[in-house]
Structure formats: C-alpha cells, structure tokens
C-alpha cells in the first residue's frame, strides 16, 4: 500500500511539473512574456547568490557572539568582599550614673 501511495504522489508531482512547464511555455508565447520569463530567471539567480552569502554569515555571527560573551565576562566587576572603613572608631565611655532624687 505504501508503494502505491508513493507512485500516486510521484504521478501528482510529475503532473504538476508538466503543468508548470506548459504554463511557462504559454507565458513565453505572450507579448512581453519572454522578457518576464528572463526576469524570473534572473531573480532566481540573484536569490541563489543571496542565499550563498547568508550561509557565509552564520559562522561569522557565531564568532561574534562568542567574542561578545568573552567581552562581557571581562567587563563584569569581580566580586570583592566588603571593605571595612579605615578610620578608627570612637570609643564610648560609660557615663557616670546620677543619683536618684
């Protein structure tokens, strides 16, 4: 059953491909159709070029993110213990008690 389904899917796909080819041929026959088909081909080529350039950017983006993380870790202030003041504390002396009246 799986084999017949695959065959049916291939038939549908091949029929769609044939229909697409026929549609392109009809478009080329229309006035200005050849220039439109040529423009579509040019767009496809440019899109392929852009995709190649974008794939080249992925490793660069990864490198930049790693460098940014390293920079953030260097910029963070290190945790230090609280410093005590260096001025001496004033000594308090016990006050003399007043006689009760």
mmCIF file of C-alpha atoms in Angstrom:
data_model
loop_
_atom_site.group_PDB
_atom_site.id
_atom_site.type_symbol
_atom_site.label_atom_id
_atom_site.label_comp_id
_atom_site.label_asym_id
_atom_site.label_seq_id
_atom_site.Cartn_x
_atom_site.Cartn_y
_atom_site.Cartn_z
ATOM 1 C CA UNK A 1 0.000 0.000 0.000
ATOM 2 C CA UNK A 2 2.882 2.359 0.772
ATOM 3 C CA UNK A 3 4.357 1.649 -2.640
ATOM 4 C CA UNK A 4 1.134 2.581 -4.458
ATOM 5 C CA UNK A 5 0.902 5.795 -2.436
ATOM 6 C CA UNK A 6 4.434 6.771 -3.431
ATOM 7 C CA UNK A 7 3.614 6.061 -7.052
ATOM 8 C CA UNK A 8 0.493 8.213 -6.798
ATOM 9 C CA UNK A 9 2.488 11.040 -5.199
ATOM 10 C CA UNK A 10 5.104 10.840 -7.941
ATOM 11 C CA UNK A 11 2.377 10.938 -10.547
ATOM 12 C CA UNK A 12 0.827 14.008 -8.968
ATOM 13 C CA UNK A 13 4.196 15.723 -8.692
ATOM 14 C CA UNK A 14 5.146 14.901 -12.264
ATOM 15 C CA UNK A 15 1.742 16.133 -13.480
ATOM 16 C CA UNK A 16 2.255 19.404 -11.600
ATOM 17 C CA UNK A 17 5.742 19.763 -13.060
ATOM 18 C CA UNK A 18 4.385 19.176 -16.558
ATOM 19 C CA UNK A 19 1.638 21.731 -15.984
ATOM 20 C CA UNK A 20 4.224 24.244 -14.767
ATOM 21 C CA UNK A 21 6.356 23.707 -17.850
ATOM 22 C CA UNK A 22 3.335 24.184 -20.085
ATOM 23 C CA UNK A 23 2.412 27.372 -18.241
ATOM 24 C CA UNK A 24 5.927 28.747 -18.711
ATOM 25 C CA UNK A 25 5.817 27.944 -22.407
ATOM 26 C CA UNK A 26 2.473 29.730 -22.762
ATOM 27 C CA UNK A 27 3.819 32.750 -20.869
ATOM 28 C CA UNK A 28 6.815 32.887 -23.178
ATOM 29 C CA UNK A 29 4.488 32.971 -26.179
ATOM 30 C CA UNK A 30 2.636 36.054 -24.898
ATOM 31 C CA UNK A 31 3.849 39.529 -25.899
ATOM 32 C CA UNK A 32 6.498 40.508 -23.367
ATOM 33 C CA UNK A 33 6.400 37.004 -21.951
ATOM 34 C CA UNK A 34 9.966 36.184 -22.904
ATOM 35 C CA UNK A 35 11.276 39.183 -21.006
ATOM 36 C CA UNK A 36 9.166 38.203 -17.998
ATOM 37 C CA UNK A 37 10.483 34.637 -18.039
ATOM 38 C CA UNK A 38 14.030 36.003 -18.349
ATOM 39 C CA UNK A 39 13.424 38.362 -15.420
ATOM 40 C CA UNK A 40 12.120 35.458 -13.330
ATOM 41 C CA UNK A 41 15.296 33.509 -14.118
ATOM 42 C CA UNK A 42 17.432 36.498 -13.129
ATOM 43 C CA UNK A 43 15.548 36.828 -9.848
ATOM 44 C CA UNK A 44 16.136 33.147 -9.125
ATOM 45 C CA UNK A 45 19.868 33.555 -9.808
ATOM 46 C CA UNK A 46 20.091 36.596 -7.541
ATOM 47 C CA UNK A 47 18.166 34.805 -4.829
ATOM 48 C CA UNK A 48 20.624 31.905 -5.027
ATOM 49 C CA UNK A 49 23.527 34.358 -4.673
ATOM 50 C CA UNK A 50 21.936 35.961 -1.625
ATOM 51 C CA UNK A 51 21.358 32.552 -0.046
ATOM 52 C CA UNK A 52 25.030 31.665 -0.534
ATOM 53 C CA UNK A 53 26.120 34.936 1.066
ATOM 54 C CA UNK A 54 23.784 34.417 4.014
ATOM 55 C CA UNK A 55 25.209 30.945 4.607
ATOM 56 C CA UNK A 56 28.649 32.526 4.826
ATOM 57 C CA UNK A 57 27.419 34.888 7.565
ATOM 58 C CA UNK A 58 26.397 32.128 10.001
ATOM 59 C CA UNK A 59 29.940 31.258 11.138
ATOM 60 C CA UNK A 60 30.747 34.953 11.495
ATOM 61 C CA UNK A 61 27.684 35.513 13.678
ATOM 62 C CA UNK A 62 28.716 32.618 15.911
ATOM 63 C CA UNK A 63 32.220 34.057 16.275
ATOM 64 C CA UNK A 64 30.858 37.499 17.131
ATOM 65 C CA UNK A 65 28.521 36.093 19.780
ATOM 66 C CA UNK A 66 31.397 34.161 21.385
ATOM 67 C CA UNK A 67 33.572 37.286 21.389
ATOM 68 C CA UNK A 68 30.733 39.320 22.925
ATOM 69 C CA UNK A 69 30.332 36.757 25.705
ATOM 70 C CA UNK A 70 34.065 36.877 26.420
ATOM 71 C CA UNK A 71 33.969 40.663 26.490
ATOM 72 C CA UNK A 72 31.000 40.658 28.860
ATOM 73 C CA UNK A 73 32.811 38.330 31.224
ATOM 74 C CA UNK A 74 35.865 40.614 31.181
ATOM 75 C CA UNK A 75 33.800 43.750 31.806
ATOM 76 C CA UNK A 76 31.903 42.368 34.791
ATOM 77 C CA UNK A 77 33.331 43.630 38.087
ATOM 78 C CA UNK A 78 34.789 40.837 40.146
ATOM 79 C CA UNK A 79 33.015 40.048 43.379
ATOM 80 C CA UNK A 80 35.002 41.507 46.265
ATOM 81 C CA UNK A 81 34.441 41.273 49.969
ATOM 82 C CA UNK A 82 33.057 44.351 51.670
ATOM 83 C CA UNK A 83 35.805 46.687 52.795
ATOM 84 C CA UNK A 84 35.883 47.969 56.312
ATOM 85 C CA UNK A 85 36.451 51.593 56.911
ATOM 86 C CA UNK A 86 39.996 52.556 57.781
ATOM 87 C CA UNK A 87 39.047 55.346 60.208
ATOM 88 C CA UNK A 88 39.289 54.334 63.868
ATOM 89 C CA UNK A 89 36.059 54.002 65.755
ATOM 90 C CA UNK A 90 35.300 56.447 68.533
ATOM 91 C CA UNK A 91 35.392 54.894 71.955
ATOM 92 C CA UNK A 92 32.471 55.484 74.164
ATOM 93 C CA UNK A 93 32.991 55.691 77.865
ATOM 94 C CA UNK A 94 30.395 54.770 80.372
ATOM 95 C CA UNK A 95 28.597 57.792 81.766
ATOM 96 C CA UNK A 96 28.527 58.229 85.494
ATOM 97 C CA UNK A 97 25.173 57.414 86.991
ATOM 98 C CA UNK A 98 23.187 60.279 88.508
ATOM 99 C CA UNK A 99 21.993 59.990 92.000
ATOM 100 C CA UNK A 100 18.270 59.399 92.204
ATOM 101 C CA UNK A 101 16.330 62.287 93.673
#
